[in-house]
Amino acid sequence: MRKKGQIVHVNIPKAFADGNVEPMASSVLLAKDIAFACPDQGIVALLQGMKERPDRSGVLAEGEKPVLLVGGRKDNYISGEVFARLQSIVPRAGVLYLESSGHMGFLEETDKVVEAMEIFSNRLDWK
C-alpha cells in the first residue's frame, strides 16, 4: 500500500488529544510501529469495514447487558455531540468521559479507565 505511511503518520497522532501527542511520543511511536507491522490488506479491510459498517447503536439501546461508554472530550474522531447522542440512546449505561483524552483514552488516561472498569465490573452480578 503506497499510502500506508501517510495513513499511519496522519491518523495515529490524530487518535490522541492534540495536547498529548508530544508528551506521549513513545505511545504514539508504539502505535505507529504496530500499524506499520499490520499487513497492507488488513489496513485496507479495516478502513473499508469502518466505511461500510451500518449503525449498530440500536444493539446498545435494546440490549439488556450492562454497558460502559468511554469517551474522550478531545477526541478528533468522535465528537462530543455524537458521544452525547450515544449516551441518550443508552441512558442506563455507565459513562466515563475523559477530560484530557482523545480517541486513545485507554493510553492517555489509563488509571482513570482502569478504575472505571473495576468499579463497573464490581457492580455487575456475574451469576
CSV table of C-alpha atoms in Angstrom, one decimal:
chain,number,residue,atom,x,y,z
A,1,MET,CA,0.0,0.0,0.0
A,2,ARG,CA,1.7,3.2,-1.2
A,3,LYS,CA,-0.3,5.4,1.2
A,4,LYS,CA,0.3,3.3,4.3
A,5,GLY,CA,2.9,5.8,5.6
A,6,GLN,CA,0.6,8.7,5.1
A,7,ILE,CA,-2.3,6.9,6.8
A,8,VAL,CA,-0.1,5.9,9.8
A,9,HIS,CA,1.6,9.3,10.2
A,10,VAL,CA,-1.6,11.3,10.0
A,11,ASN,CA,-4.2,9.1,11.7
A,12,ILE,CA,-2.2,7.7,14.6
A,13,PRO,CA,-1.3,11.1,16.1
A,14,LYS,CA,-4.9,12.2,15.4
A,15,ALA,CA,-6.2,9.4,17.6
A,16,PHE,CA,-4.6,11.2,20.6
A,17,ALA,CA,-5.7,14.5,22.0
A,18,ASP,CA,-3.7,17.2,20.3
A,19,GLY,CA,-2.0,18.2,23.6
A,20,ASN,CA,-1.0,14.6,24.3
A,21,VAL,CA,0.9,13.8,21.0
A,22,GLU,CA,4.2,15.3,22.1
A,23,PRO,CA,4.2,14.3,25.8
A,24,MET,CA,3.1,10.8,24.8
A,25,ALA,CA,5.5,10.5,21.9
A,26,SER,CA,6.6,7.0,22.9
A,27,SER,CA,3.0,5.7,22.9
A,28,VAL,CA,2.4,7.4,19.5
A,29,LEU,CA,5.5,5.8,18.2
A,30,LEU,CA,4.5,2.4,19.5
A,31,ALA,CA,1.0,2.7,17.9
A,32,LYS,CA,2.7,3.7,14.6
A,33,ASP,CA,5.0,0.6,14.9
A,34,ILE,CA,2.1,-1.6,15.4
A,35,ALA,CA,0.2,-0.1,12.4
A,36,PHE,CA,3.3,-0.5,10.2
A,37,ALA,CA,3.6,-4.1,11.2
A,38,CYS,CA,0.0,-4.8,10.0
A,39,PRO,CA,-0.4,-6.3,6.5
A,40,ASP,CA,-1.5,-3.8,3.9
A,41,GLN,CA,-4.6,-5.9,3.2
A,42,GLY,CA,-5.5,-5.8,6.9
A,43,ILE,CA,-5.4,-2.0,6.9
A,44,VAL,CA,-7.4,-1.8,3.7
A,45,ALA,CA,-10.0,-4.2,5.1
A,46,LEU,CA,-10.2,-2.2,8.4
A,47,LEU,CA,-10.8,1.1,6.7
A,48,GLN,CA,-13.3,-0.4,4.3
A,49,GLY,CA,-15.1,-2.1,7.2
A,50,MET,CA,-15.4,1.2,9.1
A,51,LYS,CA,-16.6,3.0,6.0
A,52,GLU,CA,-19.3,0.4,5.2
A,53,ARG,CA,-20.5,-0.7,8.6
A,54,PRO,CA,-24.1,0.2,9.4
A,55,ASP,CA,-25.1,2.0,12.6
A,56,ARG,CA,-25.4,-0.6,15.4
A,57,SER,CA,-26.3,1.8,18.2
A,58,GLY,CA,-29.7,0.1,18.4
A,59,VAL,CA,-28.0,-3.0,19.7
A,60,LEU,CA,-26.8,-1.0,22.7
A,61,ALA,CA,-30.2,0.7,23.1
A,62,GLU,CA,-32.1,-2.6,23.1
A,63,GLY,CA,-29.6,-4.7,24.8
A,64,GLU,CA,-30.1,-6.0,28.3
A,65,LYS,CA,-26.4,-6.3,29.2
A,66,PRO,CA,-24.6,-3.6,31.1
A,67,VAL,CA,-22.5,-1.1,29.1
A,68,LEU,CA,-19.7,1.2,30.0
A,69,LEU,CA,-19.2,4.0,27.5
A,70,VAL,CA,-15.7,5.6,27.5
A,71,GLY,CA,-15.1,8.7,25.5
A,72,GLY,CA,-12.6,11.5,25.3
A,73,ARG,CA,-13.6,15.1,25.4
A,74,LYS,CA,-10.7,15.9,23.0
A,75,ASP,CA,-11.5,13.1,20.5
A,76,ASN,CA,-10.7,14.0,16.9
A,77,TYR,CA,-12.8,11.2,15.5
A,78,ILE,CA,-16.0,11.1,17.7
A,79,SER,CA,-17.4,14.5,18.5
A,80,GLY,CA,-19.0,15.4,21.9
A,81,GLU,CA,-22.3,15.6,20.1
A,82,VAL,CA,-22.0,12.0,18.8
A,83,PHE,CA,-21.0,10.8,22.3
A,84,ALA,CA,-23.9,12.7,23.9
A,85,ARG,CA,-26.3,11.0,21.4
A,86,LEU,CA,-24.9,7.6,22.3
A,87,GLN,CA,-25.4,8.4,26.0
A,88,SER,CA,-29.0,9.4,25.3
A,89,ILE,CA,-29.6,6.1,23.4
A,90,VAL,CA,-28.3,4.1,26.3
A,91,PRO,CA,-29.4,6.0,29.4
A,92,ARG,CA,-28.6,3.2,31.8
A,93,ALA,CA,-25.0,2.9,30.7
A,94,GLY,CA,-22.1,3.7,32.9
A,95,VAL,CA,-20.2,6.6,31.4
A,96,LEU,CA,-16.6,7.8,31.6
A,97,TYR,CA,-15.9,11.0,29.7
A,98,LEU,CA,-12.2,11.7,29.9
A,99,GLU,CA,-11.3,15.3,30.1
A,100,SER,CA,-7.8,15.1,28.8
A,101,SER,CA,-8.1,12.3,26.2
A,102,GLY,CA,-8.8,11.8,22.5
A,103,HIS,CA,-9.7,8.5,20.9
A,104,MET,CA,-6.9,6.7,22.8
A,105,GLY,CA,-8.1,7.3,26.3
A,106,PHE,CA,-7.1,3.9,27.5
A,107,LEU,CA,-3.5,5.1,26.9
A,108,GLU,CA,-3.9,8.7,27.6
A,109,GLU,CA,-5.6,8.4,31.0
A,110,THR,CA,-5.0,4.7,31.8
A,111,ASP,CA,-5.5,5.0,35.5
A,112,LYS,CA,-9.0,6.5,35.2
A,113,VAL,CA,-10.0,3.9,32.6
A,114,VAL,CA,-8.8,1.0,34.8
A,115,GLU,CA,-10.5,2.5,37.9
A,116,ALA,CA,-13.8,3.0,36.0
A,117,MET,CA,-13.7,-0.6,34.6
A,118,GLU,CA,-13.0,-2.0,38.0
A,119,ILE,CA,-15.9,-0.1,39.6
A,120,PHE,CA,-18.2,-1.0,36.6
A,121,SER,CA,-17.1,-4.7,36.8
A,122,ASN,CA,-17.6,-4.9,40.6
A,123,ARG,CA,-21.2,-3.7,40.2
A,124,LEU,CA,-22.1,-6.5,37.9
A,125,ASP,CA,-23.9,-9.6,39.0
A,126,TRP,CA,-21.8,-12.3,37.5
A,127,LYS,CA,-24.2,-15.1,38.4
